[in-house]
Amino acid sequence: MNRSIHLLAAAAIALASCIGAQAATITVNNVTDTVADDGVCTLREAIIAANTNTASGASSGECVNGTSGFDFIEFGLLLVPVTIQIDGNPLPDVTEPLVITGPGRAALSISGNGTAGILASSAELIISGLALEEAGGSGNAAIRMNTPADLTLSDCEIRDTTAQNGGGAIVFQGDAGGTTLTIDDCRFVNNQMTNAAGGTLSVSATSGPALVDITNSEFIDNAGGNGAAIFLFLPGIADPGEIIGLSVVDTTFSGNVSSGSGGAIHSASSNHAIRIRRSTFENNEAAGSGGAAFLSESDVQITNSTFHGNAAGDDAGALWMVNALPNTATIASSTITGNTANGNGGSGRGGGIAGQAQDILLRNTIIAENIAPDGTGPDCADQPVSDGYNLIGAVNDCTFGAITGDQTGNLASPLSPVLGPIADNGGPTRTRLPLASSPALDFGNPGGCLRADGVALVTDQRGETREADGDEIGGPRCDIGAAEVVPIPTFELSVSTTPGGSVQSNPAGIDCPGDCSEEYEDGTLVELTPSAEPGFTFNEFTGDCTGSGTCQITMDQARSVQASFADNRELLLVEVFGEGRVTSTPSGIDCPGTCSAPFVPGTVVSLSPQAETGFAFLAWGGDCSGDAGCQVTMDASRLVEAVFSNDAIVVNSNADTVADDGECTLREAINSARFNAPSGSSANECSAGSPSPAEDVITFTADVTGSILVTGRFQTVSEPLAIHGPGRDVLALDATNSPDGVFATSAPLSFHGLTVRNAVTTGNDNTFQVGAPAIFSECRFADNSSDGAGALFVLGDVTIDRCVFERNTASEAAGGGAIFGNNPNLSILISRSRFSQNEATSGSGGALRLSGSGTVVDIVDSTFDGNSADAGGGGVSVSGSDLLVTNSTFSGNESGSFGGGLVVNAGATLSIASSTIAGNSARAGGGLSSGIPAADASLRNTILAGNTDSDNGVEPDCSGNFTTGGHNIVGIPGSFCSGFVDTVDGDQVGDSGNPINPLLGPLADNGGPTPTRALLPGSPAIEAGNPAGCADALGVPLTQDQRGQPRPAPSGTPCDVGAFEDFADLIFLDGFE
């Protein structure tokens, strides 16, 4: 019988749905409260149409007629929220079953204006999606049910009513026997009943059972006589416990005030069942007994509920229960705390519970910290019976038979449950959670907690799992009371940092490097704060948190954050020539060994030389000069050279003479080195060189600066020689007056820190002819011209490092605007150097031409820009040799034939890696050409795009056959360029209709020793390199880009395609910003 009564409301709705096809839907389209044939349908007219089954008028827009049985009233109001004002009289009584559906309780309200009731019905009524407000007057509740008739409410609110007789919000008038009141998701706020019981709901019956079924609702700040929220009076029945009179689930009663008994609920329903589950009674008041509820002669079961802060003017601050057998009362897994029984004259009993019940069974329940002024029974009075595992603050004034698992205190030593404040702890109602030291934790029944009806409890009041053992105190047992402490999931936050800074967290736990991971509870907001070391700045967070400031991250899953710091320190690079050592103060330099070190900007670094046995310190070079102490201020990256010699020849004059005149000129020094004799007998003449194989060293005094006007080629270097100049921007060899060039060598040469300029030679003469292994470092060759090889004619192995070749010209067919070589089996290494605006006016190789079989040319970290050749290879032309190119840039070069940037042919082998070839032009193969006879040419991780050709645009970026090493960007390969297929091996390949734009910046100083073309935001080259790591032309893993920036960037993503790695604000390992 109980189950069938609970299903009445559902059955009514289902019935309405079933007959919907025959029922009428009447649409209210006007908010006035009129009855007239005026082309609108008001709510009053709609109810009349439903009752009488007639239309409200003949005009278009009037209410349609209802039908026999259920009808539906809906609202077609265009503007919401809106209020319908009832004009003086209640709406017509509903006489046939009716469903009224509004757009939502926040969108539509119906007001009685404080003087009228709103709805009345003698037939079944179903209402949803609206609010009723300001009903008032004698007997004028918001809803009056003329029993017997069922009422169903959902998504509703009834507020601010001021009725004078029974039920300020809802009243069942007359005998409610056999009726059902169903309420779901409704709010009852500030309803007043001044002369009778039931400030909100009043249900009375004499002839049979009735059901009030309430779920997921709120009763807030209502007032009245007995039961400010609910007054229930039902007749005695023969079979108690089977008929439910009141069911309350997931509902809140707060701030209700009764002038009688039962601050929220008053029930005088003999032998009916009252079921309260997962509900909260908070801060309700009664002038009589039962601050929260007064329950008389009923079978009561209360489970997973909270009673807190309620007050009674008499006994029982929370619950007053009067039972006579066979009725029983059971309270299970509930929390009753902070309630007060004031008692008339201070004699109140049972601050928590009291009554004249013969059998009140307590199980797994907290009753503590309640107040009763008489000082005898603060928590309970009369006859509660324990079913075990309760927590009673003070059992005084209770006939309490404690059994297994009970924890009790007394007035002298009350037991605190140690609970948190009542709060929203999840779930539909407020609760009090046990704190970490609570004796309620894990001390419920080890056999499992039970509901009031003896069925095993699965969840607590909030819906959290029982027996969760989230506190690890008493094992897997449920907690005592309404709320179960459940394990809060934790998630790991891991942080990584690049060198130069640390990251700390709030809450504490992360202090990385050092402690770089921490577990945080689900939902914890963690703030990460970066701290940069001196000389570094914080760059950005990446991963699960981004940005350049503090990072806030919510721990709802495992999180990983990377912090990168930019190295703003300036790099000091020391080079030692000869046998000696250089150390620094502050420490950092100890060279040989550690020859580069970063320093905080502005640091003054002192360098000290120590010569090895048999050697002497001669002079500083670079950013220090002379032979005294060296101090450098690190306001920029610095290069300092230290020269040690056991027999150095020191040039002390800018002249180019040979005479015994007390000076040592460069020409005399070279002669002294060659002939192993002093330049004269006068003081300050050049000292004698040393016989081969010893290497002679030529240095310069600090006052030799500017230029030396060379009057003819120097003597051929026929013994090992090192010429160590003070710096290419300090001293130049000006060959304007030297038609036969400057140098020729037949023995090893080291040429450092000088500029050679303005040489103009013809025929077999060259600016600088290298006939033996030579090393060129920190040098410049500018504005020189020869028939072939504008600057260097290479016949031996050559290493070129940090040099600049600019505006040199080769005027004959041999080509090689800067460098030419055709000997076989040479080794040519070019690193960190720039070739700019060199020209081969009649031949190939605007900057560089090499054609010897077996020769290996290795170009690293270098830039070729603005060079031009009449024939192939605006930048570089190689025939029959092996050409390796890594981390280099070719831009703005031009060829009148094939290969604006580079051309290889005649069986040459080409391997290009991590380079950028863009903005070049040629007749064919604007960027790169693998010519005829075919060359073996391969590219990996290289940009070949944005080049142009003049051959009808069919070969703008490349011509010839190529092998891909993967992860290249080729803008338009054209008709005669093969080997690249879009998406194969990671290549990105466009065509003439859809060329790929690599989004490059102009050639500029982007840091490092040579200019580069930066990747702009959105470039397809960013992080498109080989995920396994980028490699050089020989397949060796790369750790830096052309500028010296880490490759890949510290974020750990794949490297970028091309010569430039997109990671801002670093100081690079070679010391250049």
mmCIF file of C-alpha atoms in Angstrom, residues 475-760:
data_model
loop_
_atom_site.group_PDB
_atom_site.id
_atom_site.type_symbol
_atom_site.label_atom_id
_atom_site.label_comp_id
_atom_site.label_asym_id
_atom_site.label_seq_id
_atom_site.Cartn_x
_atom_site.Cartn_y
_atom_site.Cartn_z
ATOM 1 C CA GLY A 475 39.966 0.994 9.449
ATOM 2 C CA PRO A 476 37.260 0.587 6.830
ATOM 3 C CA ARG A 477 34.314 1.497 9.080
ATOM 4 C CA CYS A 478 31.681 4.142 8.536
ATOM 5 C CA ASP A 479 31.787 7.359 10.539
ATOM 6 C CA ILE A 480 29.221 8.182 13.226
ATOM 7 C CA GLY A 481 26.702 10.830 12.216
ATOM 8 C CA ALA A 482 25.173 12.116 9.006
ATOM 9 C CA ALA A 483 28.370 12.946 7.104
ATOM 10 C CA GLU A 484 31.085 10.504 6.080
ATOM 11 C CA VAL A 485 34.623 11.764 5.634
ATOM 12 C CA VAL A 486 35.644 10.356 2.280
ATOM 13 C CA PRO A 487 39.133 10.200 0.849
ATOM 14 C CA ILE A 488 39.870 13.345 -1.090
ATOM 15 C CA PRO A 489 41.648 12.360 -4.298
ATOM 16 C CA THR A 490 45.149 13.724 -4.657
ATOM 17 C CA PHE A 491 46.967 14.540 -7.862
ATOM 18 C CA GLU A 492 50.653 15.060 -8.512
ATOM 19 C CA LEU A 493 51.965 18.406 -9.629
ATOM 20 C CA SER A 494 55.364 18.090 -11.268
ATOM 21 C CA VAL A 495 57.510 21.100 -12.103
ATOM 22 C CA SER A 496 60.678 21.335 -14.141
ATOM 23 C CA THR A 497 62.960 24.332 -14.591
ATOM 24 C CA THR A 498 65.690 25.373 -16.946
ATOM 25 C CA PRO A 499 68.933 26.597 -15.370
ATOM 26 C CA GLY A 500 68.870 30.041 -13.809
ATOM 27 C CA GLY A 501 65.901 30.017 -11.503
ATOM 28 C CA SER A 502 63.599 28.216 -9.134
ATOM 29 C CA VAL A 503 59.869 27.808 -8.581
ATOM 30 C CA GLN A 504 58.056 27.812 -5.231
ATOM 31 C CA SER A 505 54.440 26.893 -4.521
ATOM 32 C CA ASN A 506 51.649 28.117 -2.291
ATOM 33 C CA PRO A 507 50.479 25.919 -0.598
ATOM 34 C CA ALA A 508 53.997 24.738 0.127
ATOM 35 C CA GLY A 509 55.400 21.574 -1.355
ATOM 36 C CA ILE A 510 57.226 22.677 -4.507
ATOM 37 C CA ASP A 511 60.677 24.249 -4.266
ATOM 38 C CA CYS A 512 62.245 23.309 -7.580
ATOM 39 C CA PRO A 513 64.976 22.436 -8.382
ATOM 40 C CA GLY A 514 65.255 20.238 -5.355
ATOM 41 C CA ASP A 515 61.683 19.292 -4.565
ATOM 42 C CA CYS A 516 59.913 19.304 -7.932
ATOM 43 C CA SER A 517 56.776 17.236 -7.297
ATOM 44 C CA GLU A 518 54.002 17.254 -4.727
ATOM 45 C CA GLU A 519 50.620 15.611 -4.179
ATOM 46 C CA TYR A 520 47.711 18.058 -3.714
ATOM 47 C CA GLU A 521 44.078 17.381 -2.854
ATOM 48 C CA ASP A 522 41.488 17.512 -5.595
ATOM 49 C CA GLY A 523 40.389 21.079 -6.217
ATOM 50 C CA THR A 524 43.377 22.718 -4.517
ATOM 51 C CA LEU A 525 44.375 25.996 -6.150
ATOM 52 C CA VAL A 526 48.173 26.038 -6.309
ATOM 53 C CA GLU A 527 50.083 29.210 -7.108
ATOM 54 C CA LEU A 528 53.552 28.832 -8.577
ATOM 55 C CA THR A 529 55.980 31.730 -8.245
ATOM 56 C CA PRO A 530 59.219 31.884 -10.262
ATOM 57 C CA SER A 531 62.440 33.278 -8.794
ATOM 58 C CA ALA A 532 65.293 34.139 -11.151
ATOM 59 C CA GLU A 533 68.932 33.941 -10.123
ATOM 60 C CA PRO A 534 71.201 36.978 -10.630
ATOM 61 C CA GLY A 535 71.808 37.450 -14.327
ATOM 62 C CA PHE A 536 68.660 35.561 -15.328
ATOM 63 C CA THR A 537 65.058 36.613 -15.913
ATOM 64 C CA PHE A 538 61.974 34.475 -15.844
ATOM 65 C CA ASN A 539 60.772 33.755 -19.368
ATOM 66 C CA GLU A 540 57.513 31.781 -19.229
ATOM 67 C CA PHE A 541 55.529 28.864 -17.884
ATOM 68 C CA THR A 542 54.492 26.157 -20.327
ATOM 69 C CA GLY A 543 52.574 22.917 -20.022
ATOM 70 C CA ASP A 544 49.430 22.941 -17.894
ATOM 71 C CA CYS A 545 50.005 26.589 -17.026
ATOM 72 C CA THR A 546 51.114 29.332 -19.383
ATOM 73 C CA GLY A 547 52.196 32.933 -19.116
ATOM 74 C CA SER A 548 55.036 35.102 -17.936
ATOM 75 C CA GLY A 549 53.767 35.884 -14.423
ATOM 76 C CA THR A 550 52.719 33.780 -11.489
ATOM 77 C CA CYS A 551 50.893 30.595 -12.381
ATOM 78 C CA GLN A 552 47.633 29.471 -10.771
ATOM 79 C CA ILE A 553 46.562 25.922 -11.423
ATOM 80 C CA THR A 554 43.612 23.909 -10.109
ATOM 81 C CA MET A 555 44.563 20.364 -9.171
ATOM 82 C CA ASP A 556 41.682 18.408 -10.687
ATOM 83 C CA GLN A 557 44.061 15.969 -12.389
ATOM 84 C CA ALA A 558 47.771 15.263 -12.575
ATOM 85 C CA ARG A 559 49.504 18.400 -13.801
ATOM 86 C CA SER A 560 52.905 19.179 -15.296
ATOM 87 C CA VAL A 561 54.406 22.663 -15.581
ATOM 88 C CA GLN A 562 57.698 23.766 -17.086
ATOM 89 C CA ALA A 563 59.396 27.033 -16.134
ATOM 90 C CA SER A 564 62.018 28.545 -18.403
ATOM 91 C CA PHE A 565 64.495 31.243 -17.478
ATOM 92 C CA ALA A 566 66.399 33.455 -19.899
ATOM 93 C CA ASP A 567 70.121 33.752 -19.383
ATOM 94 C CA ASN A 568 70.882 37.479 -19.480
ATOM 95 C CA ARG A 569 74.451 37.004 -18.320
ATOM 96 C CA GLU A 570 77.201 38.209 -20.580
ATOM 97 C CA LEU A 571 79.706 35.636 -21.787
ATOM 98 C CA LEU A 572 83.431 36.161 -21.425
ATOM 99 C CA LEU A 573 85.435 34.100 -23.910
ATOM 100 C CA VAL A 574 89.209 33.781 -23.508
ATOM 101 C CA GLU A 575 91.581 32.448 -26.155
ATOM 102 C CA VAL A 576 95.144 31.543 -25.262
ATOM 103 C CA PHE A 577 97.921 31.592 -27.842
ATOM 104 C CA GLY A 578 101.166 29.955 -26.828
ATOM 105 C CA GLU A 579 101.924 28.208 -23.563
ATOM 106 C CA GLY A 580 100.240 29.886 -20.624
ATOM 107 C CA ARG A 581 97.148 30.079 -18.453
ATOM 108 C CA VAL A 582 94.555 32.783 -17.733
ATOM 109 C CA THR A 583 92.389 32.897 -14.601
ATOM 110 C CA SER A 584 89.690 35.330 -13.522
ATOM 111 C CA THR A 585 88.413 37.174 -10.461
ATOM 112 C CA PRO A 586 85.538 36.509 -9.787
ATOM 113 C CA SER A 587 86.189 32.885 -10.614
ATOM 114 C CA GLY A 588 84.888 31.267 -13.745
ATOM 115 C CA ILE A 589 87.790 31.403 -16.217
ATOM 116 C CA ASP A 590 90.676 28.960 -15.944
ATOM 117 C CA CYS A 591 91.961 28.631 -19.490
ATOM 118 C CA PRO A 592 93.062 26.303 -21.064
ATOM 119 C CA GLY A 593 90.285 24.160 -19.616
ATOM 120 C CA THR A 594 87.453 26.520 -18.885
ATOM 121 C CA CYS A 595 87.785 29.271 -21.457
ATOM 122 C CA SER A 596 84.281 30.712 -21.356
ATOM 123 C CA ALA A 597 82.059 31.717 -18.463
ATOM 124 C CA PRO A 598 78.911 33.821 -18.024
ATOM 125 C CA PHE A 599 78.866 36.804 -15.652
ATOM 126 C CA VAL A 600 76.097 38.999 -14.300
ATOM 127 C CA PRO A 601 75.812 42.182 -16.386
ATOM 128 C CA GLY A 602 77.985 44.985 -15.003
ATOM 129 C CA THR A 603 80.463 42.671 -13.284
ATOM 130 C CA VAL A 604 84.098 43.833 -13.509
ATOM 131 C CA VAL A 605 86.237 40.786 -14.264
ATOM 132 C CA SER A 606 89.999 40.863 -13.738
ATOM 133 C CA LEU A 607 92.097 38.464 -15.814
ATOM 134 C CA SER A 608 95.556 37.282 -14.743
ATOM 135 C CA PRO A 609 98.070 35.583 -17.067
ATOM 136 C CA GLN A 610 100.533 32.937 -15.897
ATOM 137 C CA ALA A 611 103.186 31.821 -18.431
ATOM 138 C CA GLU A 612 104.433 28.254 -18.603
ATOM 139 C CA THR A 613 108.117 27.493 -18.106
ATOM 140 C CA GLY A 614 110.159 28.877 -20.959
ATOM 141 C CA PHE A 615 107.413 31.249 -22.090
ATOM 142 C CA ALA A 616 106.528 34.838 -21.266
ATOM 143 C CA PHE A 617 103.238 36.725 -21.418
ATOM 144 C CA LEU A 618 103.393 39.144 -24.353
ATOM 145 C CA ALA A 619 100.079 40.966 -24.777
ATOM 146 C CA TRP A 620 96.310 41.008 -24.542
ATOM 147 C CA GLY A 621 94.085 41.153 -27.581
ATOM 148 C CA GLY A 622 90.413 41.581 -28.309
ATOM 149 C CA ASP A 623 88.607 43.527 -25.565
ATOM 150 C CA CYS A 624 91.873 44.052 -23.661
ATOM 151 C CA SER A 625 95.114 45.424 -25.031
ATOM 152 C CA GLY A 626 98.671 46.010 -23.972
ATOM 153 C CA ASP A 627 100.803 43.922 -21.650
ATOM 154 C CA ALA A 628 99.506 45.194 -18.293
ATOM 155 C CA GLY A 629 96.572 43.894 -16.313
ATOM 156 C CA CYS A 630 93.243 43.243 -17.987
ATOM 157 C CA GLN A 631 89.891 44.317 -16.552
ATOM 158 C CA VAL A 632 86.683 43.975 -18.572
ATOM 159 C CA THR A 633 83.262 45.286 -17.600
ATOM 160 C CA MET A 634 80.630 42.756 -18.572
ATOM 161 C CA ASP A 635 78.111 45.154 -20.097
ATOM 162 C CA ALA A 636 78.259 43.046 -23.264
ATOM 163 C CA SER A 637 79.723 39.742 -24.303
ATOM 164 C CA ARG A 638 83.518 39.980 -24.377
ATOM 165 C CA LEU A 639 86.381 38.229 -26.195
ATOM 166 C CA VAL A 640 89.882 38.488 -24.726
ATOM 167 C CA GLU A 641 93.010 36.959 -26.218
ATOM 168 C CA ALA A 642 96.168 36.227 -24.277
ATOM 169 C CA VAL A 643 99.457 35.729 -26.182
ATOM 170 C CA PHE A 644 102.349 33.813 -24.651
ATOM 171 C CA SER A 645 105.601 33.254 -26.526
ATOM 172 C CA ASN A 646 109.047 31.982 -25.898
ATOM 173 C CA ASP A 647 110.447 34.266 -28.617
ATOM 174 C CA ALA A 648 107.806 36.598 -30.074
ATOM 175 C CA ILE A 649 108.484 39.205 -32.701
ATOM 176 C CA VAL A 650 106.706 42.420 -31.724
ATOM 177 C CA VAL A 651 105.642 44.938 -34.372
ATOM 178 C CA ASN A 652 105.846 48.464 -32.993
ATOM 179 C CA SER A 653 105.274 50.586 -36.108
ATOM 180 C CA ASN A 654 102.530 51.248 -38.699
ATOM 181 C CA ALA A 655 105.158 51.793 -41.379
ATOM 182 C CA ASP A 656 105.815 49.340 -44.228
ATOM 183 C CA THR A 657 109.575 49.819 -44.448
ATOM 184 C CA VAL A 658 112.728 47.764 -44.135
ATOM 185 C CA ALA A 659 115.477 49.738 -42.386
ATOM 186 C CA ASP A 660 117.711 49.672 -39.336
ATOM 187 C CA ASP A 661 115.860 52.624 -37.857
ATOM 188 C CA GLY A 662 114.815 51.478 -34.374
ATOM 189 C CA GLU A 663 111.385 50.261 -35.490
ATOM 190 C CA CYS A 664 109.940 46.832 -36.155
ATOM 191 C CA THR A 665 107.468 46.895 -39.037
ATOM 192 C CA LEU A 666 105.245 43.985 -40.084
ATOM 193 C CA ARG A 667 107.306 43.513 -43.251
ATOM 194 C CA GLU A 668 110.520 43.355 -41.201
ATOM 195 C CA ALA A 669 108.887 40.956 -38.719
ATOM 196 C CA ILE A 670 107.887 38.560 -41.506
ATOM 197 C CA ASN A 671 111.429 38.747 -42.895
ATOM 198 C CA SER A 672 112.895 38.095 -39.426
ATOM 199 C CA ALA A 673 110.676 35.077 -39.046
ATOM 200 C CA ARG A 674 111.606 33.742 -42.470
ATOM 201 C CA PHE A 675 115.349 34.331 -42.295
ATOM 202 C CA ASN A 676 115.713 33.818 -38.515
ATOM 203 C CA ALA A 677 117.603 37.115 -38.165
ATOM 204 C CA PRO A 678 116.884 40.448 -36.508
ATOM 205 C CA SER A 679 115.806 43.331 -38.730
ATOM 206 C CA GLY A 680 118.657 45.512 -37.542
ATOM 207 C CA SER A 681 121.082 46.259 -34.764
ATOM 208 C CA SER A 682 119.265 49.285 -33.398
ATOM 209 C CA ALA A 683 117.125 49.120 -30.324
ATOM 210 C CA ASN A 684 113.467 48.149 -30.894
ATOM 211 C CA GLU A 685 114.224 46.384 -34.158
ATOM 212 C CA CYS A 686 112.521 43.054 -34.806
ATOM 213 C CA SER A 687 114.061 40.110 -33.011
ATOM 214 C CA ALA A 688 115.199 37.039 -34.913
ATOM 215 C CA GLY A 689 112.824 34.230 -35.656
ATOM 216 C CA SER A 690 113.342 30.595 -34.710
ATOM 217 C CA PRO A 691 114.399 27.918 -37.176
ATOM 218 C CA SER A 692 111.728 25.587 -38.486
ATOM 219 C CA PRO A 693 109.860 23.577 -37.297
ATOM 220 C CA ALA A 694 109.356 26.052 -34.425
ATOM 221 C CA GLU A 695 106.437 28.433 -34.992
ATOM 222 C CA ASP A 696 107.277 32.113 -34.855
ATOM 223 C CA VAL A 697 104.704 34.479 -33.344
ATOM 224 C CA ILE A 698 104.232 38.058 -34.492
ATOM 225 C CA THR A 699 102.320 40.397 -32.196
ATOM 226 C CA PHE A 700 101.708 44.146 -32.110
ATOM 227 C CA THR A 701 102.220 46.794 -29.465
ATOM 228 C CA ALA A 702 99.104 48.566 -28.202
ATOM 229 C CA ASP A 703 99.850 51.749 -30.186
ATOM 230 C CA VAL A 704 99.825 49.976 -33.550
ATOM 231 C CA THR A 705 96.237 50.659 -34.618
ATOM 232 C CA GLY A 706 94.370 51.989 -37.616
ATOM 233 C CA SER A 707 96.021 50.744 -40.792
ATOM 234 C CA ILE A 708 99.282 49.664 -42.331
ATOM 235 C CA LEU A 709 99.604 50.782 -45.971
ATOM 236 C CA VAL A 710 101.057 47.752 -47.695
ATOM 237 C CA THR A 711 103.377 48.657 -50.578
ATOM 238 C CA GLY A 712 103.752 45.182 -52.036
ATOM 239 C CA ARG A 713 103.358 41.513 -51.314
ATOM 240 C CA PHE A 714 105.142 40.373 -48.177
ATOM 241 C CA GLN A 715 107.811 37.696 -48.325
ATOM 242 C CA THR A 716 106.358 34.250 -48.792
ATOM 243 C CA VAL A 717 105.707 32.581 -45.454
ATOM 244 C CA SER A 718 108.006 29.586 -45.720
ATOM 245 C CA GLU A 719 108.255 28.623 -42.029
ATOM 246 C CA PRO A 720 105.429 28.112 -39.498
ATOM 247 C CA LEU A 721 104.132 31.524 -38.504
ATOM 248 C CA ALA A 722 101.360 32.987 -36.322
ATOM 249 C CA ILE A 723 100.395 36.598 -36.890
ATOM 250 C CA HIS A 724 98.302 37.752 -33.962
ATOM 251 C CA GLY A 725 96.724 41.146 -34.587
ATOM 252 C CA PRO A 726 94.940 43.283 -31.991
ATOM 253 C CA GLY A 727 91.526 42.813 -33.622
ATOM 254 C CA ARG A 728 89.976 43.170 -37.057
ATOM 255 C CA ASP A 729 88.305 46.428 -36.039
ATOM 256 C CA VAL A 730 91.556 47.746 -34.584
ATOM 257 C CA LEU A 731 94.166 47.208 -37.311
ATOM 258 C CA ALA A 732 93.860 46.766 -41.086
ATOM 259 C CA LEU A 733 96.370 45.887 -43.798
ATOM 260 C CA ASP A 734 95.433 48.320 -46.573
ATOM 261 C CA ALA A 735 96.700 47.020 -49.923
ATOM 262 C CA THR A 736 95.617 49.969 -52.059
ATOM 263 C CA ASN A 737 99.224 50.379 -53.208
ATOM 264 C CA SER A 738 100.020 46.654 -53.569
ATOM 265 C CA PRO A 739 99.134 45.438 -57.071
ATOM 266 C CA ASP A 740 100.619 42.002 -56.446
ATOM 267 C CA GLY A 741 98.524 41.255 -53.341
ATOM 268 C CA VAL A 742 99.412 40.849 -49.717
ATOM 269 C CA PHE A 743 100.412 37.322 -48.720
ATOM 270 C CA ALA A 744 101.529 34.004 -50.101
ATOM 271 C CA THR A 745 102.308 31.005 -47.926
ATOM 272 C CA SER A 746 104.131 27.754 -48.367
ATOM 273 C CA ALA A 747 104.193 26.873 -44.635
ATOM 274 C CA PRO A 748 101.497 26.706 -41.953
ATOM 275 C CA LEU A 749 100.024 30.076 -41.013
ATOM 276 C CA SER A 750 97.784 31.291 -38.199
ATOM 277 C CA PHE A 751 96.269 34.650 -39.112
ATOM 278 C CA HIS A 752 94.242 36.336 -36.360
ATOM 279 C CA GLY A 753 92.686 39.702 -35.506
ATOM 280 C CA LEU A 754 93.428 41.667 -38.694
ATOM 281 C CA THR A 755 91.574 43.123 -41.679
ATOM 282 C CA VAL A 756 92.892 42.838 -45.239
ATOM 283 C CA ARG A 757 91.313 45.378 -47.584
ATOM 284 C CA ASN A 758 91.496 47.178 -50.906
ATOM 285 C CA ALA A 759 93.820 44.753 -52.700
ATOM 286 C CA VAL A 760 93.435 44.828 -56.511
#
